[in-house]
Amino acid sequence: TKFGVVSEIAACPSGSQFMAVSVDSNGNFIVGDNGRHAIWRVSPDGQTVTQVATYPVDNVELEDIGLMVDSDGNYLVVEDNLVAAHFWRITPSGTVTAIPLHGDRMSSTASIISSGDGNYLVGSYRDRAIFRITPSGLVNRFAGVPGTIVTGLARNPETGEVVVALASDPSLRKISSDGSLIAEFTDLGYAYAIIAESGR
């Protein structure tokens, strides 16, 4: 099905490689760039592109990145580098705060969403699992998704159920709000990311 015309709205410097995007309350696109390990802000019309911040990494190897804008307008970034996940909070003005992860080991990232209770859910493609992370960085395994590579997450705010996109499986998975029940949701085709309707 053809949904519309695809066009470039903005260009960023050579060497950038984008892996994640979110939208802030002003309609700006917040872009995670794992090529430069940087966060960019793109105006709704694409006319203004601003590098907000760069964040430190263990090496320059390209890895997966997840990004979301929290309820305070900060940018939450998860990226794996040298087979370990890292977590940063970045203010719109560019102040970067590293949040040390502790608790269960999470070796990779792919996406981050709100868990609806003040915490976050992060998909890990190497671990084939979803983890719950508190704002202070405590990590607990939320659910395993055996035999598949987790790439995208969305949460139903009414039921708390989580829908998971998988890189190696043409169907979505639905996970109960407590992480205990995993079921095939629908055959969609291979997907990398999903979003909830109306930003929910």
mmCIF file with all atom_site columns, N, CA, C and O in Angstrom, residues 77-131:
data_model
loop_
_atom_site.group_PDB
_atom_site.id
_atom_site.type_symbol
_atom_site.label_atom_id
_atom_site.label_alt_id
_atom_site.label_comp_id
_atom_site.label_asym_id
_atom_site.label_entity_id
_atom_site.label_seq_id
_atom_site.pdbx_PDB_ins_code
_atom_site.Cartn_x
_atom_site.Cartn_y
_atom_site.Cartn_z
_atom_site.occupancy
_atom_site.B_iso_or_equiv
_atom_site.pdbx_formal_charge
_atom_site.auth_seq_id
_atom_site.auth_comp_id
_atom_site.auth_asym_id
_atom_site.auth_atom_id
_atom_site.pdbx_PDB_model_num
ATOM 1   N N  . VAL A 1 77  ? 18.835 7.957   26.291 1.00 0.00 ? 77  VAL A N  1
ATOM 2   C CA . VAL A 1 77  ? 19.565 7.257   25.247 1.00 0.00 ? 77  VAL A CA 1
ATOM 3   C C  . VAL A 1 77  ? 20.138 5.969   25.810 1.00 0.00 ? 77  VAL A C  1
ATOM 4   O O  . VAL A 1 77  ? 20.784 5.974   26.858 1.00 0.00 ? 77  VAL A O  1
ATOM 5   N N  . VAL A 1 78  ? 19.879 4.851   25.126 1.00 0.00 ? 78  VAL A N  1
ATOM 6   C CA . VAL A 1 78  ? 20.542 3.590   25.449 1.00 0.00 ? 78  VAL A CA 1
ATOM 7   C C  . VAL A 1 78  ? 21.329 3.147   24.217 1.00 0.00 ? 78  VAL A C  1
ATOM 8   O O  . VAL A 1 78  ? 20.840 3.229   23.102 1.00 0.00 ? 78  VAL A O  1
ATOM 9   N N  . GLU A 1 79  ? 22.559 2.746   24.432 1.00 0.00 ? 79  GLU A N  1
ATOM 10  C CA . GLU A 1 79  ? 23.387 2.255   23.331 1.00 0.00 ? 79  GLU A CA 1
ATOM 11  C C  . GLU A 1 79  ? 24.309 1.177   23.870 1.00 0.00 ? 79  GLU A C  1
ATOM 12  O O  . GLU A 1 79  ? 24.763 1.257   25.015 1.00 0.00 ? 79  GLU A O  1
ATOM 13  N N  . ASP A 1 80  ? 24.553 0.154   23.064 1.00 0.00 ? 80  ASP A N  1
ATOM 14  C CA . ASP A 1 80  ? 25.503 -0.873  23.487 1.00 0.00 ? 80  ASP A CA 1
ATOM 15  C C  . ASP A 1 80  ? 26.813 -0.674  22.758 1.00 0.00 ? 80  ASP A C  1
ATOM 16  O O  . ASP A 1 80  ? 26.843 -0.337  21.581 1.00 0.00 ? 80  ASP A O  1
ATOM 17  N N  . ASN A 1 81  ? 27.893 -0.834  23.482 1.00 0.00 ? 81  ASN A N  1
ATOM 18  C CA . ASN A 1 81  ? 29.215 -0.614  22.927 1.00 0.00 ? 81  ASN A CA 1
ATOM 19  C C  . ASN A 1 81  ? 30.161 -1.581  23.631 1.00 0.00 ? 81  ASN A C  1
ATOM 20  O O  . ASN A 1 81  ? 30.178 -1.636  24.860 1.00 0.00 ? 81  ASN A O  1
ATOM 21  N N  . LEU A 1 82  ? 30.914 -2.364  22.874 1.00 0.00 ? 82  LEU A N  1
ATOM 22  C CA . LEU A 1 82  ? 31.760 -3.424  23.440 1.00 0.00 ? 82  LEU A CA 1
ATOM 23  C C  . LEU A 1 82  ? 30.944 -4.407  24.273 1.00 0.00 ? 82  LEU A C  1
ATOM 24  O O  . LEU A 1 82  ? 31.280 -4.730  25.397 1.00 0.00 ? 82  LEU A O  1
ATOM 25  N N  . VAL A 1 83  ? 29.847 -4.846  23.726 1.00 0.00 ? 83  VAL A N  1
ATOM 26  C CA . VAL A 1 83  ? 28.943 -5.840  24.327 1.00 0.00 ? 83  VAL A CA 1
ATOM 27  C C  . VAL A 1 83  ? 28.466 -5.506  25.731 1.00 0.00 ? 83  VAL A C  1
ATOM 28  O O  . VAL A 1 83  ? 28.286 -6.393  26.552 1.00 0.00 ? 83  VAL A O  1
ATOM 29  N N  . ALA A 1 84  ? 28.194 -4.252  25.987 1.00 0.00 ? 84  ALA A N  1
ATOM 30  C CA . ALA A 1 84  ? 27.578 -3.843  27.250 1.00 0.00 ? 84  ALA A CA 1
ATOM 31  C C  . ALA A 1 84  ? 26.673 -2.655  26.974 1.00 0.00 ? 84  ALA A C  1
ATOM 32  O O  . ALA A 1 84  ? 26.991 -1.798  26.152 1.00 0.00 ? 84  ALA A O  1
ATOM 33  N N  . ALA A 1 85  ? 25.534 -2.612  27.657 1.00 0.00 ? 85  ALA A N  1
ATOM 34  C CA . ALA A 1 85  ? 24.587 -1.520  27.462 1.00 0.00 ? 85  ALA A CA 1
ATOM 35  C C  . ALA A 1 85  ? 24.972 -0.318  28.312 1.00 0.00 ? 85  ALA A C  1
ATOM 36  O O  . ALA A 1 85  ? 25.508 -0.468  29.419 1.00 0.00 ? 85  ALA A O  1
ATOM 37  N N  . HIS A 1 86  ? 24.714 0.874   27.779 1.00 0.00 ? 86  HIS A N  1
ATOM 38  C CA . HIS A 1 86  ? 24.967 2.129   28.489 1.00 0.00 ? 86  HIS A CA 1
ATOM 39  C C  . HIS A 1 86  ? 23.709 2.983   28.425 1.00 0.00 ? 86  HIS A C  1
ATOM 40  O O  . HIS A 1 86  ? 22.902 2.863   27.504 1.00 0.00 ? 86  HIS A O  1
ATOM 41  N N  . PHE A 1 87  ? 23.567 3.889   29.402 1.00 0.00 ? 87  PHE A N  1
ATOM 42  C CA . PHE A 1 87  ? 22.344 4.668   29.554 1.00 0.00 ? 87  PHE A CA 1
ATOM 43  C C  . PHE A 1 87  ? 22.732 6.108   29.894 1.00 0.00 ? 87  PHE A C  1
ATOM 44  O O  . PHE A 1 87  ? 23.546 6.344   30.781 1.00 0.00 ? 87  PHE A O  1
ATOM 45  N N  . TRP A 1 88  ? 22.147 7.076   29.145 1.00 0.00 ? 88  TRP A N  1
ATOM 46  C CA . TRP A 1 88  ? 22.408 8.492   29.397 1.00 0.00 ? 88  TRP A CA 1
ATOM 47  C C  . TRP A 1 88  ? 21.094 9.265   29.449 1.00 0.00 ? 88  TRP A C  1
ATOM 48  O O  . TRP A 1 88  ? 20.143 8.941   28.750 1.00 0.00 ? 88  TRP A O  1
ATOM 49  N N  . ARG A 1 89  ? 21.091 10.322  30.264 1.00 0.00 ? 89  ARG A N  1
ATOM 50  C CA . ARG A 1 89  ? 20.009 11.307  30.244 1.00 0.00 ? 89  ARG A CA 1
ATOM 51  C C  . ARG A 1 89  ? 20.619 12.608  29.726 1.00 0.00 ? 89  ARG A C  1
ATOM 52  O O  . ARG A 1 89  ? 21.637 13.079  30.251 1.00 0.00 ? 89  ARG A O  1
ATOM 53  N N  . ILE A 1 90  ? 20.008 13.183  28.686 1.00 0.00 ? 90  ILE A N  1
ATOM 54  C CA . ILE A 1 90  ? 20.533 14.387  28.066 1.00 0.00 ? 90  ILE A CA 1
ATOM 55  C C  . ILE A 1 90  ? 19.444 15.460  28.084 1.00 0.00 ? 90  ILE A C  1
ATOM 56  O O  . ILE A 1 90  ? 18.321 15.212  27.625 1.00 0.00 ? 90  ILE A O  1
ATOM 57  N N  . THR A 1 91  ? 19.756 16.613  28.625 1.00 0.00 ? 91  THR A N  1
ATOM 58  C CA . THR A 1 91  ? 18.779 17.700  28.662 1.00 0.00 ? 91  THR A CA 1
ATOM 59  C C  . THR A 1 91  ? 18.692 18.350  27.281 1.00 0.00 ? 91  THR A C  1
ATOM 60  O O  . THR A 1 91  ? 19.624 18.237  26.483 1.00 0.00 ? 91  THR A O  1
ATOM 61  N N  . PRO A 1 92  ? 17.603 19.057  26.991 1.00 0.00 ? 92  PRO A N  1
ATOM 62  C CA . PRO A 1 92  ? 17.491 19.754  25.707 1.00 0.00 ? 92  PRO A CA 1
ATOM 63  C C  . PRO A 1 92  ? 18.610 20.766  25.475 1.00 0.00 ? 92  PRO A C  1
ATOM 64  O O  . PRO A 1 92  ? 18.925 21.091  24.332 1.00 0.00 ? 92  PRO A O  1
ATOM 65  N N  . SER A 1 93  ? 19.232 21.261  26.560 1.00 0.00 ? 93  SER A N  1
ATOM 66  C CA . SER A 1 93  ? 20.334 22.211  26.411 1.00 0.00 ? 93  SER A CA 1
ATOM 67  C C  . SER A 1 93  ? 21.676 21.514  26.211 1.00 0.00 ? 93  SER A C  1
ATOM 68  O O  . SER A 1 93  ? 22.690 22.177  25.964 1.00 0.00 ? 93  SER A O  1
ATOM 69  N N  . GLY A 1 94  ? 21.702 20.157  26.320 1.00 0.00 ? 94  GLY A N  1
ATOM 70  C CA . GLY A 1 94  ? 22.910 19.412  25.990 1.00 0.00 ? 94  GLY A CA 1
ATOM 71  C C  . GLY A 1 94  ? 23.712 18.873  27.155 1.00 0.00 ? 94  GLY A C  1
ATOM 72  O O  . GLY A 1 94  ? 24.798 18.324  26.952 1.00 0.00 ? 94  GLY A O  1
ATOM 73  N N  . THR A 1 95  ? 23.211 18.981  28.391 1.00 0.00 ? 95  THR A N  1
ATOM 74  C CA . THR A 1 95  ? 23.918 18.403  29.534 1.00 0.00 ? 95  THR A CA 1
ATOM 75  C C  . THR A 1 95  ? 23.741 16.890  29.535 1.00 0.00 ? 95  THR A C  1
ATOM 76  O O  . THR A 1 95  ? 22.607 16.394  29.508 1.00 0.00 ? 95  THR A O  1
ATOM 77  N N  . VAL A 1 96  ? 24.864 16.171  29.542 1.00 0.00 ? 96  VAL A N  1
ATOM 78  C CA . VAL A 1 96  ? 24.842 14.707  29.461 1.00 0.00 ? 96  VAL A CA 1
ATOM 79  C C  . VAL A 1 96  ? 25.143 14.120  30.839 1.00 0.00 ? 96  VAL A C  1
ATOM 80  O O  . VAL A 1 96  ? 26.158 14.445  31.457 1.00 0.00 ? 96  VAL A O  1
ATOM 81  N N  . THR A 1 97  ? 24.255 13.242  31.306 1.00 0.00 ? 97  THR A N  1
ATOM 82  C CA . THR A 1 97  ? 24.465 12.540  32.565 1.00 0.00 ? 97  THR A CA 1
ATOM 83  C C  . THR A 1 97  ? 24.469 11.046  32.294 1.00 0.00 ? 97  THR A C  1
ATOM 84  O O  . THR A 1 97  ? 23.479 10.502  31.789 1.00 0.00 ? 97  THR A O  1
ATOM 85  N N  . ALA A 1 98  ? 25.593 10.388  32.597 1.00 0.00 ? 98  ALA A N  1
ATOM 86  C CA . ALA A 1 98  ? 25.656 8.932   32.471 1.00 0.00 ? 98  ALA A CA 1
ATOM 87  C C  . ALA A 1 98  ? 24.949 8.312   33.663 1.00 0.00 ? 98  ALA A C  1
ATOM 88  O O  . ALA A 1 98  ? 25.136 8.745   34.811 1.00 0.00 ? 98  ALA A O  1
ATOM 89  N N  . ILE A 1 99  ? 24.118 7.318   33.404 1.00 0.00 ? 99  ILE A N  1
ATOM 90  C CA . ILE A 1 99  ? 23.413 6.611   34.471 1.00 0.00 ? 99  ILE A CA 1
ATOM 91  C C  . ILE A 1 99  ? 23.969 5.191   34.518 1.00 0.00 ? 99  ILE A C  1
ATOM 92  O O  . ILE A 1 99  ? 23.674 4.381   33.621 1.00 0.00 ? 99  ILE A O  1
ATOM 93  N N  . PRO A 1 100 ? 24.800 4.865   35.509 1.00 0.00 ? 100 PRO A N  1
ATOM 94  C CA . PRO A 1 100 ? 25.395 3.526   35.579 1.00 0.00 ? 100 PRO A CA 1
ATOM 95  C C  . PRO A 1 100 ? 24.314 2.451   35.742 1.00 0.00 ? 100 PRO A C  1
ATOM 96  O O  . PRO A 1 100 ? 23.414 2.588   36.571 1.00 0.00 ? 100 PRO A O  1
ATOM 97  N N  . LEU A 1 101 ? 24.397 1.422   34.931 1.00 0.00 ? 101 LEU A N  1
ATOM 98  C CA . LEU A 1 101 ? 23.443 0.316   35.012 1.00 0.00 ? 101 LEU A CA 1
ATOM 99  C C  . LEU A 1 101 ? 23.948 -0.711  36.013 1.00 0.00 ? 101 LEU A C  1
ATOM 100 O O  . LEU A 1 101 ? 25.128 -1.046  36.037 1.00 0.00 ? 101 LEU A O  1
ATOM 101 N N  . HIS A 1 102 ? 23.033 -1.220  36.838 1.00 0.00 ? 102 HIS A N  1
ATOM 102 C CA . HIS A 1 102 ? 23.385 -2.234  37.832 1.00 0.00 ? 102 HIS A CA 1
ATOM 103 C C  . HIS A 1 102 ? 22.191 -3.161  38.019 1.00 0.00 ? 102 HIS A C  1
ATOM 104 O O  . HIS A 1 102 ? 21.077 -2.854  37.614 1.00 0.00 ? 102 HIS A O  1
ATOM 105 N N  . GLY A 1 103 ? 22.433 -4.306  38.601 1.00 0.00 ? 103 GLY A N  1
ATOM 106 C CA . GLY A 1 103 ? 21.393 -5.321  38.719 1.00 0.00 ? 103 GLY A CA 1
ATOM 107 C C  . GLY A 1 103 ? 21.623 -6.396  37.674 1.00 0.00 ? 103 GLY A C  1
ATOM 108 O O  . GLY A 1 103 ? 22.755 -6.833  37.460 1.00 0.00 ? 103 GLY A O  1
ATOM 109 N N  . ASP A 1 104 ? 20.574 -6.799  36.975 1.00 0.00 ? 104 ASP A N  1
ATOM 110 C CA . ASP A 1 104 ? 20.722 -7.812  35.928 1.00 0.00 ? 104 ASP A CA 1
ATOM 111 C C  . ASP A 1 104 ? 21.589 -7.279  34.792 1.00 0.00 ? 104 ASP A C  1
ATOM 112 O O  . ASP A 1 104 ? 21.530 -6.091  34.451 1.00 0.00 ? 104 ASP A O  1
ATOM 113 N N  . ARG A 1 105 ? 22.383 -8.178  34.201 1.00 0.00 ? 105 ARG A N  1
ATOM 114 C CA . ARG A 1 105 ? 23.262 -7.757  33.110 1.00 0.00 ? 105 ARG A CA 1
ATOM 115 C C  . ARG A 1 105 ? 22.471 -7.655  31.807 1.00 0.00 ? 105 ARG A C  1
ATOM 116 O O  . ARG A 1 105 ? 21.745 -8.572  31.434 1.00 0.00 ? 105 ARG A O  1
ATOM 117 N N  . MET A 1 106 ? 22.617 -6.533  31.123 1.00 0.00 ? 106 MET A N  1
ATOM 118 C CA . MET A 1 106 ? 22.000 -6.312  29.821 1.00 0.00 ? 106 MET A CA 1
ATOM 119 C C  . MET A 1 106 ? 23.128 -6.031  28.835 1.00 0.00 ? 106 MET A C  1
ATOM 120 O O  . MET A 1 106 ? 23.844 -5.044  28.970 1.00 0.00 ? 106 MET A O  1
ATOM 121 N N  . SER A 1 107 ? 23.307 -6.907  27.848 1.00 0.00 ? 107 SER A N  1
ATOM 122 C CA . SER A 1 107 ? 24.490 -6.809  26.991 1.00 0.00 ? 107 SER A CA 1
ATOM 123 C C  . SER A 1 107 ? 24.286 -5.973  25.739 1.00 0.00 ? 107 SER A C  1
ATOM 124 O O  . SER A 1 107 ? 25.247 -5.632  25.072 1.00 0.00 ? 107 SER A O  1
ATOM 125 N N  . SER A 1 108 ? 23.040 -5.638  25.410 1.00 0.00 ? 108 SER A N  1
ATOM 126 C CA . SER A 1 108 ? 22.798 -4.847  24.200 1.00 0.00 ? 108 SER A CA 1
ATOM 127 C C  . SER A 1 108 ? 21.508 -4.060  24.350 1.00 0.00 ? 108 SER A C  1
ATOM 128 O O  . SER A 1 108 ? 20.776 -4.215  25.334 1.00 0.00 ? 108 SER A O  1
ATOM 129 N N  . THR A 1 109 ? 21.231 -3.222  23.360 1.00 0.00 ? 109 THR A N  1
ATOM 130 C CA . THR A 1 109 ? 20.006 -2.430  23.352 1.00 0.00 ? 109 THR A CA 1
ATOM 131 C C  . THR A 1 109 ? 19.422 -2.441  21.950 1.00 0.00 ? 109 THR A C  1
ATOM 132 O O  . THR A 1 109 ? 20.071 -2.868  21.001 1.00 0.00 ? 109 THR A O  1
ATOM 133 N N  . ALA A 1 110 ? 18.208 -1.980  21.822 1.00 0.00 ? 110 ALA A N  1
ATOM 134 C CA . ALA A 1 110 ? 17.595 -1.811  20.513 1.00 0.00 ? 110 ALA A CA 1
ATOM 135 C C  . ALA A 1 110 ? 16.547 -0.711  20.542 1.00 0.00 ? 110 ALA A C  1
ATOM 136 O O  . ALA A 1 110 ? 16.380 0.011   19.577 1.00 0.00 ? 110 ALA A O  1
ATOM 137 N N  . SER A 1 111 ? 15.826 -0.583  21.667 1.00 0.00 ? 111 SER A N  1
ATOM 138 C CA . SER A 1 111 ? 14.768 0.421   21.763 1.00 0.00 ? 111 SER A CA 1
ATOM 139 C C  . SER A 1 111 ? 14.468 0.668   23.228 1.00 0.00 ? 111 SER A C  1
ATOM 140 O O  . SER A 1 111 ? 14.775 -0.161  24.086 1.00 0.00 ? 111 SER A O  1
ATOM 141 N N  . ILE A 1 112 ? 13.872 1.820   23.514 1.00 0.00 ? 112 ILE A N  1
ATOM 142 C CA . ILE A 1 112 ? 13.484 2.175   24.883 1.00 0.00 ? 112 ILE A CA 1
ATOM 143 C C  . ILE A 1 112 ? 12.119 2.844   24.846 1.00 0.00 ? 112 ILE A C  1
ATOM 144 O O  . ILE A 1 112 ? 11.859 3.689   23.977 1.00 0.00 ? 112 ILE A O  1
ATOM 145 N N  . ILE A 1 113 ? 11.239 2.463   25.787 1.00 0.00 ? 113 ILE A N  1
ATOM 146 C CA . ILE A 1 113 ? 9.919  3.069   25.919 1.00 0.00 ? 113 ILE A CA 1
ATOM 147 C C  . ILE A 1 113 ? 9.602  3.234   27.400 1.00 0.00 ? 113 ILE A C  1
ATOM 148 O O  . ILE A 1 113 ? 10.256 2.635   28.257 1.00 0.00 ? 113 ILE A O  1
ATOM 149 N N  . SER A 1 114 ? 8.599  4.029   27.705 1.00 0.00 ? 114 SER A N  1
ATOM 150 C CA . SER A 1 114 ? 8.117  4.149   29.079 1.00 0.00 ? 114 SER A CA 1
ATOM 151 C C  . SER A 1 114 ? 7.376  2.881   29.463 1.00 0.00 ? 114 SER A C  1
ATOM 152 O O  . SER A 1 114 ? 6.633  2.302   28.660 1.00 0.00 ? 114 SER A O  1
ATOM 153 N N  . SER A 1 115 ? 7.558  2.443   30.712 1.00 0.00 ? 115 SER A N  1
ATOM 154 C CA . SER A 1 115 ? 6.840  1.258   31.189 1.00 0.00 ? 115 SER A CA 1
ATOM 155 C C  . SER A 1 115 ? 5.512  1.640   31.839 1.00 0.00 ? 115 SER A C  1
ATOM 156 O O  . SER A 1 115 ? 4.760  0.776   32.285 1.00 0.00 ? 115 SER A O  1
ATOM 157 N N  . GLY A 1 116 ? 5.215  2.946   31.937 1.00 0.00 ? 116 GLY A N  1
ATOM 158 C CA . GLY A 1 116 ? 3.943  3.396   32.486 1.00 0.00 ? 116 GLY A CA 1
ATOM 159 C C  . GLY A 1 116 ? 3.936  3.571   33.988 1.00 0.00 ? 116 GLY A C  1
ATOM 160 O O  . GLY A 1 116 ? 2.949  4.028   34.557 1.00 0.00 ? 116 GLY A O  1
ATOM 161 N N  . ASP A 1 117 ? 5.033  3.211   34.659 1.00 0.00 ? 117 ASP A N  1
ATOM 162 C CA . ASP A 1 117 ? 5.092  3.329   36.116 1.00 0.00 ? 117 ASP A CA 1
ATOM 163 C C  . ASP A 1 117 ? 6.293  4.156   36.568 1.00 0.00 ? 117 ASP A C  1
ATOM 164 O O  . ASP A 1 117 ? 6.769  4.030   37.694 1.00 0.00 ? 117 ASP A O  1
ATOM 165 N N  . GLY A 1 118 ? 6.800  4.999   35.672 1.00 0.00 ? 118 GLY A N  1
ATOM 166 C CA . GLY A 1 118 ? 7.953  5.826   35.996 1.00 0.00 ? 118 GLY A CA 1
ATOM 167 C C  . GLY A 1 118 ? 9.274  5.197   35.621 1.00 0.00 ? 118 GLY A C  1
ATOM 168 O O  . GLY A 1 118 ? 10.327 5.817   35.777 1.00 0.00 ? 118 GLY A O  1
ATOM 169 N N  . ASN A 1 119 ? 9.243  3.960   35.140 1.00 0.00 ? 119 ASN A N  1
ATOM 170 C CA . ASN A 1 119 ? 10.444 3.262   34.711 1.00 0.00 ? 119 ASN A CA 1
ATOM 171 C C  . ASN A 1 119 ? 10.442 3.128   33.188 1.00 0.00 ? 119 ASN A C  1
ATOM 172 O O  . ASN A 1 119 ? 9.580  3.685   32.510 1.00 0.00 ? 119 ASN A O  1
ATOM 173 N N  . TYR A 1 120 ? 11.385 2.360   32.660 1.00 0.00 ? 120 TYR A N  1
ATOM 174 C CA . TYR A 1 120 ? 11.519 2.214   31.210 1.00 0.00 ? 120 TYR A CA 1
ATOM 175 C C  . TYR A 1 120 ? 11.682 0.736   30.859 1.00 0.00 ? 120 TYR A C  1
ATOM 176 O O  . TYR A 1 120 ? 12.167 -0.056  31.660 1.00 0.00 ? 120 TYR A O  1
ATOM 177 N N  . LEU A 1 121 ? 11.266 0.393   29.649 1.00 0.00 ? 121 LEU A N  1
ATOM 178 C CA . LEU A 1 121 ? 11.504 -0.942  29.107 1.00 0.00 ? 121 LEU A CA 1
ATOM 179 C C  . LEU A 1 121 ? 12.471 -0.811  27.943 1.00 0.00 ? 121 LEU A C  1
ATOM 180 O O  . LEU A 1 121 ? 12.311 0.064   27.095 1.00 0.00 ? 121 LEU A O  1
ATOM 181 N N  . VAL A 1 122 ? 13.482 -1.686  27.953 1.00 0.00 ? 122 VAL A N  1
ATOM 182 C CA . VAL A 1 122 ? 14.504 -1.659  26.917 1.00 0.00 ? 122 VAL A CA 1
ATOM 183 C C  . VAL A 1 122 ? 14.590 -3.037  26.275 1.00 0.00 ? 122 VAL A C  1
ATOM 184 O O  . VAL A 1 122 ? 14.697 -4.051  26.970 1.00 0.00 ? 122 VAL A O  1
ATOM 185 N N  . GLY A 1 123 ? 14.517 -3.074  24.947 1.00 0.00 ? 123 GLY A N  1
ATOM 186 C CA . GLY A 1 123 ? 14.703 -4.324  24.220 1.00 0.00 ? 123 GLY A CA 1
ATOM 187 C C  . GLY A 1 123 ? 16.184 -4.574  23.994 1.00 0.00 ? 123 GLY A C  1
ATOM 188 O O  . GLY A 1 123 ? 16.925 -3.655  23.648 1.00 0.00 ? 123 GLY A O  1
ATOM 189 N N  . SER A 1 124 ? 16.615 -5.818  24.201 1.00 0.00 ? 124 SER A N  1
ATOM 190 C CA . SER A 1 124 ? 18.006 -6.198  23.993 1.00 0.00 ? 124 SER A CA 1
ATOM 191 C C  . SER A 1 124 ? 18.072 -7.298  22.955 1.00 0.00 ? 124 SER A C  1
ATOM 192 O O  . SER A 1 124 ? 17.566 -8.395  23.179 1.00 0.00 ? 124 SER A O  1
ATOM 193 N N  . TYR A 1 125 ? 18.703 -7.016  21.805 1.00 0.00 ? 125 TYR A N  1
ATOM 194 C CA . TYR A 1 125 ? 18.715 -8.007  20.731 1.00 0.00 ? 125 TYR A CA 1
ATOM 195 C C  . TYR A 1 125 ? 19.666 -9.154  21.034 1.00 0.00 ? 125 TYR A C  1
ATOM 196 O O  . TYR A 1 125 ? 19.377 -10.302 20.690 1.00 0.00 ? 125 TYR A O  1
ATOM 197 N N  . ARG A 1 126 ? 20.805 -8.909  21.693 1.00 0.00 ? 126 ARG A N  1
ATOM 198 C CA . ARG A 1 126 ? 21.713 -10.014 22.011 1.00 0.00 ? 126 ARG A CA 1
ATOM 199 C C  . ARG A 1 126 ? 21.127 -10.933 23.070 1.00 0.00 ? 126 ARG A C  1
ATOM 200 O O  . ARG A 1 126 ? 21.277 -12.148 23.014 1.00 0.00 ? 126 ARG A O  1
ATOM 201 N N  . ASP A 1 127 ? 20.466 -10.348 24.069 1.00 0.00 ? 127 ASP A N  1
ATOM 202 C CA . ASP A 1 127 ? 19.894 -11.135 25.165 1.00 0.00 ? 127 ASP A CA 1
ATOM 203 C C  . ASP A 1 127 ? 18.564 -11.769 24.792 1.00 0.00 ? 127 ASP A C  1
ATOM 204 O O  . ASP A 1 127 ? 18.042 -12.588 25.544 1.00 0.00 ? 127 ASP A O  1
ATOM 205 N N  . ARG A 1 128 ? 17.990 -11.341 23.647 1.00 0.00 ? 128 ARG A N  1
ATOM 206 C CA . ARG A 1 128 ? 16.657 -11.805 23.242 1.00 0.00 ? 128 ARG A CA 1
ATOM 207 C C  . ARG A 1 128 ? 15.676 -11.656 24.415 1.00 0.00 ? 128 ARG A C  1
ATOM 208 O O  . ARG A 1 128 ? 14.996 -12.579 24.821 1.00 0.00 ? 128 ARG A O  1
ATOM 209 N N  . ALA A 1 129 ? 15.662 -10.423 24.940 1.00 0.00 ? 129 ALA A N  1
ATOM 210 C CA . ALA A 1 129 ? 14.889 -10.160 26.154 1.00 0.00 ? 129 ALA A CA 1
ATOM 211 C C  . ALA A 1 129 ? 14.517 -8.693  26.230 1.00 0.00 ? 129 ALA A C  1
ATOM 212 O O  . ALA A 1 129 ? 15.029 -7.856  25.483 1.00 0.00 ? 129 ALA A O  1
ATOM 213 N N  . ILE A 1 130 ? 13.619 -8.402  27.169 1.00 0.00 ? 130 ILE A N  1
ATOM 214 C CA . ILE A 1 130 ? 13.234 -7.035  27.504 1.00 0.00 ? 130 ILE A CA 1
ATOM 215 C C  . ILE A 1 130 ? 13.569 -6.825  28.972 1.00 0.00 ? 130 ILE A C  1
ATOM 216 O O  . ILE A 1 130 ? 13.296 -7.683  29.811 1.00 0.00 ? 130 ILE A O  1
ATOM 217 N N  . PHE A 1 131 ? 14.148 -5.674  29.279 1.00 0.00 ? 131 PHE A N  1
ATOM 218 C CA . PHE A 1 131 ? 14.538 -5.351  30.644 1.00 0.00 ? 131 PHE A CA 1
ATOM 219 C C  . PHE A 1 131 ? 13.798 -4.115  31.116 1.00 0.00 ? 131 PHE A C  1
ATOM 220 O O  . PHE A 1 131 ? 13.499 -3.211  30.327 1.00 0.00 ? 131 PHE A O  1
#
